[in-house]
């Protein structure tokens, strides 16, 4: 009987692979291969694992060696390259391989029954991933776009490129035409059909682009991968990619770990976007993994943005990445909007709106044009308070306030999801006159409706789009001209191509100017440029308004606003990089953050102190353990320890040794390590 020893990884925090025996169920069963899934019992559980090695013998005594129950032969094995990507991610982020490789697969593949898998495979054999095919006209690229598309499609080997193009410069068109060239090329050649991976930051941006791509590439199978798909769908799309049927794969960050055997180009749209960073579990940067993947495969990768991350900008300055530039808007006669500051000390707002902004809104209403008001704070008011005794609506479980949600008649904590009825009177002194303080999108909406009863006002934020499909419906109604004034949080800031929008009002951006987070100004700048970029994307109509962005601020002199007005990312980025160099901050230093949480803060701090002293370290700066700025969330106290090193390999080597020591420490604190942290 055929038999061998399999090294198998499982989705557990245990840092190793496990040996299992395999015996052919009958003579006809094929030998197992690396990258195949297997079903087995682990402890008392039955689980699905992945084969990462095969050998003739094991160090485990024969009587202790268990047998696998079944090898999933129906699924072609994951490739060596894919496993290498997972291994790199596991090593880099200091996680066991199994915790990277298995959660990266659709749930249905890891299910204990293969019913869904078999059904999915059958469906794909019959029909592939469905696509509708109404071809559309393809825009004639302008010379700068053409040059960029040719450069991308013509690149050979690992070629990281920043496509640096102002908002509305037609970056999407460049990606798609470069993709078309590569697909056409492989069609004619003897190679396998090429695959192209396009990553986008947010789910709510994908439908528009997805429709666009399907129309552009009739007959080409397009797969989408994001967390909004139902499990069955997700598996089918994943399989289409894995089997090479899908040629274009459009997805959010999780798609970077998809199995793509014929990958020839990676595109990362809006590469600066924070949502490329996973903020729990394996805290990976999809952008960084994508660059590694392109390097491993020796293929081009395009990072597109109007406001690149400083890391990427730094790489273009050092020459590591090539820079392609699109300086103008693609639509003829569409120009970048004029940006102005409104000094809120001089023009005192009522209902959150200065008189200048109100008259600008009026003008748009009269001309039948759309306006967008950007306020990055959902809810009605961030807190309610009692004037009589000073009571404020603190969350009892977090270091934060309960936010007033008026339409829902609730107080909600945005950190632990605690919900309470709105108290009728002050819980401490009985005063019935509780006041909302500050303004969120709901309150702005209320004020606007009162001010412009005839206007069609729509609010888009996480609360208004909870139901599946409602975000898409909301965006559609803006595109269809059914909305006059759109109110939105960062959900509306990115990517959308609203053709009839000529005014953007930015409310209350100042708080980020004084954040303790050194990345706050980089983010604010990108956010303002992005939201400003929603205005004036079509040519100005005759008798229509010139597109305009109005920023309401108490600090009109702040240099960040001056840079936004000048649409001058270059200078702003260069000065930020200088600051970072002087202050020895990333990208001039490499960081890792050890986090600990416990019922009591002391337990967390104690663990971090032990962690700081459990190892010799040279060339590493170890900061003092401190409570996190929001210390308590859901009745758990949190603390952190930052470490820094001027060399990435130096940091990596240290972390590996350190992790081994950390695992020995006995503590009641829960802890985790983040490499290249972004929220410190
Ligand atoms: P970006 O992603 O750079 O902000 P988009 O890709 O959304 O810009 O393009 C902005 C608009 O310009 C879209 O409406 C797109 O259809 C249009 N567009 C792109 N390229 C061209 C072109 N060569 N000629 C005319 N319109 C174009
Ligand atoms: Zn009171
Ligand atoms: Zn809370």
XYZ file of C-alpha atoms and ligand atoms in Angstrom:
709
model
C 0.000 0.000 0.000
C 1.289 3.493 -0.847
C 2.035 5.618 2.186
C 4.032 8.631 3.326
C 4.363 11.229 6.060
C 2.718 14.598 5.500
C 3.741 17.840 7.149
C 0.548 19.742 7.690
C -0.210 23.276 8.822
C -3.400 24.139 10.644
C -5.099 27.348 11.581
C -3.787 27.411 15.141
C -1.435 29.757 16.984
C 0.965 26.845 17.468
C 4.047 27.679 15.550
C 4.800 24.540 13.611
C 3.597 21.959 11.217
C 2.321 18.583 12.318
C 3.256 15.158 11.013
C 0.468 12.859 9.894
C 0.536 9.543 8.172
C -1.119 9.080 4.825
C -2.127 5.737 3.460
C -3.794 5.266 0.108
C -7.413 4.303 0.582
C -7.030 2.002 -2.378
C -4.451 1.369 -5.095
C -5.956 3.960 -7.398
C -5.652 6.901 -4.987
C -3.092 9.426 -6.234
C -0.121 10.436 -4.104
C -0.798 13.582 -2.090
C 0.934 16.762 -3.151
C 2.198 19.837 -1.401
C -0.477 22.532 -1.424
C -3.391 20.118 -1.139
C -6.013 20.271 1.574
C -6.541 17.391 3.939
C -9.101 16.519 6.544
C -7.889 15.158 9.848
C -8.506 15.071 13.557
C -6.473 17.371 15.728
C -6.926 16.840 19.428
C -10.631 16.267 19.678
C -11.530 18.418 16.751
C -11.919 17.559 13.157
C -10.257 20.175 10.954
C -8.954 20.923 7.499
C -5.240 21.541 7.065
C -2.807 22.031 4.234
C 0.112 19.870 3.168
C 3.346 21.852 3.198
C 5.835 18.992 3.104
C 6.027 15.290 2.330
C 8.621 12.864 3.616
C 9.229 9.183 4.053
C 9.821 9.318 7.778
C 8.871 11.214 10.874
C 10.521 12.016 14.211
C 7.186 11.315 15.847
C 7.112 7.746 17.204
C 5.052 5.525 14.930
C 2.483 4.653 17.600
C 1.746 8.345 18.153
C 1.395 9.199 14.510
C -2.188 9.744 13.410
C -3.482 9.242 9.911
C -5.193 11.867 7.807
C -8.784 11.063 7.006
C -8.961 12.288 3.453
C -6.980 14.223 0.901
C -9.103 16.646 -1.133
C -7.968 15.508 -4.536
C -10.733 17.372 -6.330
C -9.058 20.704 -5.623
C -5.826 21.241 -7.594
C -2.995 22.012 -5.140
C -2.034 25.551 -4.260
C 1.197 26.454 -5.955
C 4.687 26.688 -4.505
C 4.663 30.410 -5.213
C 1.456 30.834 -3.297
C 2.862 28.950 -0.346
C 6.019 31.039 -0.541
C 3.895 34.192 -0.368
C 2.128 32.881 2.722
C 5.441 31.864 4.241
C 6.870 35.293 3.631
C 3.825 36.944 5.216
C 3.996 34.562 8.154
C 7.690 35.254 8.762
C 7.445 38.970 8.191
C 4.450 39.463 10.457
C 5.670 36.889 12.973
C 2.776 34.491 12.653
C 2.582 30.743 12.183
C 2.232 29.734 8.543
C -1.083 27.975 9.150
C -2.635 31.145 10.508
C -1.821 32.883 7.239
C -2.454 30.151 4.689
C -5.769 28.732 5.916
C -7.729 31.872 6.821
C -6.691 33.160 3.393
C -8.944 30.538 1.803
C -12.722 30.849 1.436
C -14.562 29.308 4.389
C -16.298 26.739 2.229
C -12.964 25.226 1.233
C -12.135 24.668 4.852
C -15.523 23.234 5.712
C -15.656 19.663 6.946
C -17.919 18.621 4.148
C -16.978 18.966 0.507
C -20.550 19.443 -0.665
C -20.097 23.142 -1.326
C -16.702 22.635 -2.943
C -17.993 19.934 -5.262
C -20.994 22.007 -6.197
C -18.806 25.060 -6.819
C -16.432 23.116 -9.053
C -19.319 21.678 -11.013
C -20.899 25.067 -11.542
C -17.604 26.458 -12.804
C -17.210 23.603 -15.253
C -20.628 24.323 -16.626
C -20.693 28.064 -16.800
C -17.669 29.768 -15.340
C -18.311 32.956 -13.454
C -21.212 34.625 -15.239
C -20.513 37.785 -17.121
C -22.700 40.059 -19.169
C -21.192 41.269 -22.374
C -22.356 44.562 -23.756
C -19.196 46.080 -25.162
C -18.777 49.830 -24.708
C -16.756 52.515 -26.379
C -13.229 52.729 -25.151
C -11.902 56.225 -24.481
C -9.047 57.401 -26.644
C -6.229 57.883 -24.172
C -4.567 61.253 -24.022
C -0.803 61.251 -24.668
C 0.170 61.137 -20.989
C -2.223 58.245 -20.356
C -1.046 56.418 -23.455
C 2.552 56.744 -22.422
C 1.725 55.424 -18.974
C -0.314 52.480 -20.281
C 2.437 51.517 -22.744
C 5.110 51.794 -20.087
C 3.153 49.533 -17.739
C 2.227 46.936 -20.341
C 5.695 46.983 -21.861
C 7.554 46.540 -18.590
C 9.412 43.299 -18.131
C 10.390 41.715 -14.867
C 9.748 43.269 -11.500
C 8.852 46.861 -12.266
C 7.194 48.794 -9.458
C 5.636 51.962 -10.780
C 3.832 54.816 -9.129
C 1.088 56.187 -11.351
C 0.904 59.623 -9.863
C -2.126 61.343 -11.351
C -4.328 64.125 -10.069
C -7.915 63.202 -9.186
C -9.893 62.687 -12.369
C -6.789 62.207 -14.496
C -8.090 58.873 -15.762
C -5.880 56.435 -13.899
C -8.516 53.716 -14.200
C -8.429 53.973 -17.968
C -4.663 53.556 -17.862
C -4.878 50.388 -15.767
C -7.553 48.931 -18.003
C -5.778 49.625 -21.252
C -2.497 48.299 -19.889
C -4.446 45.224 -18.759
C -6.022 44.909 -22.212
C -2.591 44.964 -23.840
C -1.284 42.270 -21.540
C -4.342 40.069 -22.024
C -4.203 40.483 -25.800
C -0.522 39.657 -25.773
C -1.021 36.393 -23.946
C -3.923 35.540 -26.229
C -1.571 35.608 -29.212
C 1.347 34.017 -27.491
C 1.884 30.416 -26.545
C 1.852 31.227 -22.838
C -0.915 30.461 -20.468
C -3.604 33.122 -20.430
C -2.520 35.976 -18.178
C -4.226 37.037 -15.008
C -4.429 40.571 -13.721
C -5.073 41.503 -10.120
C -6.668 44.877 -9.430
C -6.911 45.897 -5.796
C -9.242 48.653 -4.631
C -9.647 50.025 -1.132
C -13.341 49.698 -0.420
C -16.300 47.507 -1.211
C -18.466 50.480 -2.011
C -16.105 51.445 -4.826
C -16.102 48.055 -6.509
C -19.561 47.893 -8.123
C -18.950 50.917 -10.335
C -15.549 49.693 -11.426
C -16.731 46.114 -11.710
C -19.501 47.068 -14.117
C -17.030 49.117 -16.067
C -14.556 46.267 -16.348
C -17.156 43.683 -17.327
C -18.382 45.981 -20.071
C -14.850 46.689 -21.222
C -13.813 43.058 -21.415
C -16.745 41.115 -22.801
C -15.949 37.443 -22.919
C -13.265 37.725 -20.263
C -14.078 36.124 -16.937
C -13.884 38.668 -14.154
C -13.791 37.475 -10.560
C -14.364 39.676 -7.563
C -13.039 38.995 -4.102
C -14.160 40.980 -1.110
C -15.801 40.417 2.234
C -19.202 41.505 0.953
C -19.688 38.340 -1.107
C -21.813 35.486 0.165
C -19.720 32.418 0.995
C -20.841 30.388 -2.006
C -20.131 33.228 -4.376
C -16.818 33.971 -2.773
C -15.702 30.403 -3.192
C -16.767 30.277 -6.818
C -14.852 33.453 -7.611
C -11.844 32.206 -5.689
C -11.950 28.920 -7.583
C -12.241 30.719 -10.905
C -9.036 32.551 -10.016
C -7.297 29.451 -8.703
C -8.172 27.405 -11.778
C -6.981 30.180 -14.087
C -10.412 30.783 -15.608
C -10.739 34.297 -14.272
C -8.429 36.636 -16.104
C -9.183 39.804 -14.211
C -9.512 39.626 -10.467
C -10.900 42.692 -8.755
C -10.790 42.752 -5.011
C -10.105 44.411 -1.715
C -7.050 43.772 0.427
C -7.859 40.138 1.117
C -7.522 39.414 -2.606
C -3.765 39.878 -2.324
C -3.647 36.354 -0.891
C -5.735 34.815 -3.676
C -4.302 31.941 -5.654
C -3.438 33.353 -9.097
C -1.351 30.863 -11.034
C -0.898 33.049 -14.125
C -0.518 36.455 -12.533
C 1.134 38.944 -14.908
C 0.233 42.381 -13.519
C -0.844 43.830 -10.180
C -2.632 47.171 -9.893
C -3.213 48.884 -6.559
C -5.663 51.702 -6.961
C -5.510 54.501 -4.373
C -2.444 52.861 -2.911
C -2.257 55.361 -0.047
C -5.569 54.202 1.361
C -5.463 53.070 5.008
C -7.867 50.216 4.315
C -5.068 48.257 2.644
C -3.870 47.639 6.154
C -5.645 44.862 8.018
C -6.220 46.017 11.572
C -6.790 42.733 13.382
C -5.497 39.190 13.357
C -2.741 39.065 10.767
C -2.112 42.787 10.568
C -0.724 42.824 7.078
C -0.347 45.565 4.536
C -1.877 44.351 1.284
C 0.161 46.909 -0.587
C 3.440 45.678 0.830
C 2.529 42.030 0.247
C 1.511 42.848 -3.314
C 4.891 44.442 -3.960
C 6.602 41.366 -2.571
C 4.423 39.142 -4.721
C 5.272 41.104 -7.857
C 8.937 40.856 -6.953
C 8.719 37.119 -6.392
C 7.035 36.566 -9.752
C 9.113 39.134 -11.614
C 6.102 41.063 -12.889
C 5.122 44.739 -13.044
C 3.074 46.348 -10.301
C 1.352 49.721 -10.539
C 0.550 51.807 -7.498
C -1.926 54.530 -8.396
C -2.709 57.654 -6.394
C -3.108 61.403 -6.456
C -1.705 61.477 -2.941
C 0.735 58.589 -2.615
C 1.749 57.265 0.772
C 4.998 58.756 2.004
C 6.546 55.284 1.875
C 5.822 55.009 -1.822
C 6.843 58.591 -2.488
C 10.098 57.903 -0.711
C 10.717 54.921 -2.995
C 10.211 57.060 -6.089
C 12.668 59.598 -4.754
C 15.280 56.965 -4.111
C 14.661 55.551 -7.588
C 13.407 52.188 -6.372
C 10.007 52.833 -7.932
C 9.496 54.464 -11.248
C 7.145 57.438 -11.387
C 4.646 58.078 -14.186
C 2.740 61.309 -13.999
C -0.705 62.479 -15.163
C -0.923 66.175 -14.492
C -4.268 66.991 -15.985
C -7.842 65.844 -15.763
C -8.759 63.443 -18.522
C -12.174 64.799 -19.419
C -11.644 67.668 -21.788
C -12.159 71.066 -20.125
C -12.610 69.528 -16.702
C -10.267 71.378 -14.399
C -9.236 70.924 -10.813
C -11.566 72.837 -8.504
C -10.614 76.061 -6.885
C -10.028 75.495 -3.180
C -10.727 78.236 -0.624
C -10.574 78.512 3.127
C -13.402 80.048 5.117
C -12.305 81.484 8.434
C -14.892 80.304 10.947
C -13.832 82.973 13.441
C -14.966 85.649 11.038
C -17.885 83.914 9.378
C -19.559 82.250 12.353
C -21.414 79.111 11.313
C -25.043 78.468 12.030
C -26.176 74.824 11.918
C -22.516 74.110 11.192
C -22.496 76.113 7.967
C -20.838 79.470 7.334
C -22.743 82.051 5.301
C -20.293 81.730 2.411
C -20.923 78.004 2.207
C -24.681 78.509 2.476
C -24.732 80.898 -0.464
C -22.541 78.563 -2.492
C -25.057 75.781 -1.796
C -27.924 78.061 -2.840
C -26.228 78.827 -6.110
C -25.856 75.115 -6.900
C -29.492 74.470 -6.064
C -30.587 77.248 -8.398
C -28.456 75.852 -11.200
C -29.466 72.260 -10.692
C -25.962 71.159 -9.731
C -24.949 68.837 -6.949
C -23.060 69.627 -3.768
C -21.222 67.413 -1.343
C -20.758 68.229 2.330
C -17.996 66.218 3.896
C -18.167 65.672 7.635
C -16.216 62.744 8.888
C -18.286 62.129 12.002
C -21.378 60.010 12.021
C -24.262 60.213 14.453
C -26.151 63.282 15.594
C -23.729 64.614 18.179
C -20.577 63.029 19.572
C -21.777 63.469 23.166
C -24.685 64.753 25.245
C -24.134 66.702 28.433
C -25.919 68.204 31.409
C -25.305 71.906 31.904
C -26.473 71.778 35.488
C -24.045 69.235 36.916
C -21.502 68.585 34.187
C -22.548 64.986 33.482
C -21.482 63.755 30.028
C -22.498 60.603 28.210
C -19.380 58.542 28.866
C -19.351 54.944 27.799
C -19.239 52.811 30.923
C -17.035 50.270 29.165
C -14.626 52.472 27.189
C -12.520 55.604 27.446
C -14.920 57.329 25.092
C -18.287 58.999 24.771
C -21.633 57.538 23.855
C -22.648 59.138 20.586
C -26.165 60.481 20.184
C -28.032 58.800 17.311
C -31.251 60.730 17.130
C -33.186 58.951 14.366
C -32.508 55.623 16.072
C -33.361 57.068 19.532
C -30.169 55.654 20.913
C -26.858 56.459 22.489
C -24.191 54.338 20.878
C -20.564 53.708 21.660
C -18.677 53.486 18.387
C -15.956 51.413 20.015
C -17.772 48.654 21.881
C -21.212 48.921 20.247
C -22.960 49.423 23.593
C -26.429 50.874 22.994
C -28.664 52.701 25.453
C -31.925 54.524 25.241
C -31.490 58.275 25.318
C -31.993 59.282 28.959
C -34.972 61.600 29.499
C -33.158 63.383 32.282
C -29.660 63.635 33.683
C -28.750 60.385 35.451
C -26.952 62.309 38.213
C -29.063 65.390 38.929
C -32.357 64.805 37.165
C -32.103 67.883 34.943
C -34.353 67.266 31.939
C -32.519 69.635 29.640
C -29.682 67.498 28.230
C -27.758 69.139 25.407
C -26.112 67.561 22.392
C -22.570 68.883 21.954
C -20.904 69.074 18.580
C -22.273 67.945 15.253
C -22.368 64.722 13.302
C -23.833 63.939 9.900
C -27.369 63.357 11.255
C -27.490 66.792 12.842
C -26.108 68.395 9.724
C -28.817 66.660 7.719
C -31.513 67.938 10.061
C -30.194 71.500 9.806
C -29.952 71.380 6.030
C -33.479 70.072 5.597
C -34.760 72.949 7.682
C -32.661 75.450 5.778
C -33.424 74.107 2.273
C -36.815 72.396 2.534
C -37.046 72.084 -1.256
C -33.648 70.428 -1.684
C -33.215 66.672 -1.983
C -30.738 65.872 0.770
C -29.098 62.462 1.116
C -26.825 61.314 3.898
C -24.383 58.483 3.213
C -22.529 57.037 6.181
C -22.104 53.699 7.905
C -25.474 54.131 9.673
C -27.490 54.986 6.580
C -26.016 52.084 4.611
C -26.285 49.196 7.041
C -28.581 47.112 4.865
C -26.913 45.074 2.138
C -27.065 46.881 -1.184
C -28.172 50.172 0.344
C -24.817 51.888 -0.200
C -24.946 51.012 -3.868
C -28.518 52.243 -4.159
C -27.529 55.506 -2.478
C -24.587 56.081 -4.813
C -26.757 55.223 -7.794
C -29.265 57.862 -6.824
C -26.482 60.451 -6.712
C -25.293 59.370 -10.159
C -28.856 59.505 -11.458
C -29.240 63.101 -10.370
C -31.832 62.353 -7.691
C -29.844 64.171 -5.032
C -29.056 67.878 -4.658
C -26.994 67.876 -1.512
C -25.033 64.845 -0.463
C -23.752 64.605 3.100
C -21.107 62.040 3.734
C -18.266 60.695 5.809
C -15.060 59.268 4.342
C -17.289 56.728 2.571
C -18.007 59.325 -0.116
C -14.548 60.848 -0.264
C -12.874 58.347 -2.518
C -13.061 57.224 -6.065
C -16.600 58.207 -6.988
C -17.009 59.925 -10.281
C -20.033 62.188 -9.718
C -20.435 64.082 -12.954
C -22.728 66.896 -11.851
C -20.990 67.813 -8.625
C -19.535 71.320 -8.602
C -19.273 72.142 -4.911
C -17.557 70.384 -2.044
C -17.851 71.803 1.464
C -15.458 70.430 4.055
C -16.652 70.768 7.628
C -14.569 70.507 10.723
C -11.292 69.051 9.438
C -9.244 70.852 12.109
C -9.171 68.153 14.790
C -6.696 66.075 12.798
C -4.237 68.993 12.681
C -3.350 68.488 16.314
C -3.459 64.733 16.615
C -0.749 62.889 18.542
C -0.527 60.454 15.603
C 2.333 61.535 13.385
C 0.500 60.194 10.350
C -2.568 62.345 10.931
C -1.487 65.199 8.693
C -0.508 62.867 5.854
C -3.948 61.286 6.119
C -5.825 64.543 6.397
C -4.045 65.923 3.386
C -4.855 62.843 1.324
C -8.442 62.883 2.491
C -8.935 66.554 1.639
C -7.350 66.136 -1.778
C -9.521 63.092 -2.434
C -12.765 64.689 -1.355
C -11.898 67.894 -3.173
C -11.257 65.707 -6.189
C -14.960 64.801 -6.338
C -15.750 68.300 -7.635
C -15.608 69.421 -11.236
C -15.021 66.052 -12.851
C -16.996 67.012 -15.944
C -16.490 70.074 -18.090
C -18.107 73.238 -16.791
C -21.543 73.685 -18.339
C -22.529 76.865 -20.046
C -24.052 79.089 -17.381
C -22.950 76.499 -14.825
C -20.747 77.065 -11.818
C -17.005 76.693 -11.784
C -16.153 73.861 -9.453
C -15.211 74.904 -5.998
C -14.075 73.458 -2.679
C -14.704 75.376 0.526
C -12.880 74.409 3.698
C -14.361 75.703 6.953
C -11.550 76.105 9.438
C -10.457 77.925 12.566
C -6.834 77.731 11.417
C -6.832 79.207 7.930
C -3.105 79.909 8.201
C -2.152 76.297 8.655
C 0.392 75.237 5.959
C -1.535 72.032 5.288
C -4.450 74.021 3.903
C -2.108 76.138 1.819
C -0.798 72.963 0.202
C -4.345 71.706 -0.470
C -5.221 75.017 -2.102
C -2.162 74.858 -4.317
C -2.973 71.175 -5.159
C 0.663 70.764 -4.307
C 1.226 67.237 -3.101
C 4.891 67.301 -4.148
C 5.914 70.073 -1.878
C 3.800 68.899 0.983
C 5.148 65.350 0.755
C 8.708 66.565 0.501
C 8.363 68.711 3.595
C 6.659 65.901 5.527
C 9.456 63.546 4.543
C 12.023 66.032 5.793
C 10.187 66.230 9.092
C 10.083 62.459 9.311
C 13.796 62.209 8.580
C 14.603 64.720 11.279
C 12.331 63.108 13.816
C 13.576 59.639 12.864
C 10.146 58.343 11.959
C 9.078 55.916 9.222
C 10.049 55.500 6.421
C 13.466 56.320 7.912
C 13.080 53.834 10.704
C 11.306 50.488 11.045
C 8.839 49.903 13.810
C 6.962 47.149 15.563
C 4.378 47.505 18.263
C 3.687 45.016 21.010
C 0.165 45.389 22.356
C -1.194 43.882 25.527
C -4.666 43.921 26.977
C -6.115 42.765 30.252
C -8.898 43.426 32.727
C -6.482 45.584 34.704
C -4.048 47.995 33.162
C -1.256 46.856 35.518
C -1.413 43.325 34.142
C -0.899 44.635 30.616
C 1.894 47.007 31.622
C 3.595 44.326 33.699
C 3.651 41.976 30.754
C 5.146 44.660 28.539
C 7.784 45.406 31.134
C 8.732 41.755 31.290
C 8.764 41.712 27.505
C 11.119 44.667 27.420
C 13.570 42.925 29.716
C 13.414 39.336 28.538
C 16.066 39.753 25.870
C 19.352 41.457 25.157
C 19.034 43.968 22.401
C 21.565 46.015 20.554
C 20.681 48.291 17.705
C 17.047 48.267 18.821
C 15.324 51.139 20.555
C 12.832 49.911 23.066
C 10.430 52.584 24.307
C 8.647 52.489 27.639
C 5.376 50.618 27.900
C 2.483 53.083 27.972
C -1.301 52.863 28.111
C -2.865 53.258 24.688
C -4.417 56.657 24.063
C -7.839 55.083 24.196
C -6.979 52.924 27.148
C -10.190 51.052 27.815
C -12.385 49.421 25.182
C -15.214 47.062 26.150
C -13.937 46.758 29.725
C -10.458 45.788 28.645
C -7.417 47.950 29.349
C -4.795 48.245 26.679
C -1.142 49.178 26.664
C 1.633 49.173 24.109
C 5.367 48.994 23.691
C 7.006 50.495 20.636
C 10.298 49.250 19.284
C 12.362 50.753 16.491
C 15.336 49.813 14.404
C 17.094 51.622 11.557
C 17.327 48.408 9.512
C 14.483 46.199 8.380
C 16.485 42.950 8.459
C 17.803 43.982 11.877
C 14.272 44.413 13.141
C 13.140 41.137 11.577
C 15.975 39.150 13.137
C 15.281 40.671 16.519
C 11.537 40.039 16.320
C 12.014 36.369 15.580
C 14.179 35.899 18.677
C 11.946 38.088 20.739
C 8.771 36.222 19.806
C 10.348 32.986 21.011
C 11.013 34.633 24.389
C 7.600 36.275 24.585
C 5.863 32.936 24.180
C 7.585 31.765 27.383
C 6.241 34.582 29.527
C 3.403 33.552 31.782
C 0.767 36.263 31.871
C -2.961 36.799 31.973
C -2.614 39.582 29.427
C -3.575 38.909 25.829
C -0.888 40.199 23.550
C -0.096 40.630 19.882
C 2.683 42.010 17.786
C 2.219 44.320 14.843
C 4.972 44.951 12.315
C 4.919 48.322 10.533
C 2.086 49.605 12.727
C 0.076 52.527 11.417
C -1.939 53.577 14.450
C 0.393 54.312 17.289
P -8.920 58.967 -11.431
O -9.037 57.539 -11.000
O -7.572 59.323 -11.946
O -9.421 59.931 -10.391
P -10.911 58.232 -13.345
O -10.212 57.049 -13.834
O -12.068 58.075 -12.429
O -9.855 59.207 -12.671
O -11.356 59.105 -14.618
C -12.020 60.316 -14.478
C -12.985 60.500 -15.622
O -12.278 60.713 -16.839
C -13.875 59.310 -15.865
O -15.173 59.794 -16.095
C -13.307 58.679 -17.113
O -14.302 58.021 -17.849
C -12.782 59.873 -17.860
N -11.675 59.600 -18.786
C -10.591 58.868 -18.527
N -9.742 58.869 -19.587
C -10.316 59.633 -20.542
C -9.942 60.033 -21.851
N -8.786 59.653 -22.383
N -10.786 60.827 -22.532
C -11.944 61.217 -21.987
N -12.355 60.892 -20.759
C -11.569 60.103 -20.025
Zn -26.971 66.757 35.633
Zn -17.888 51.612 24.638
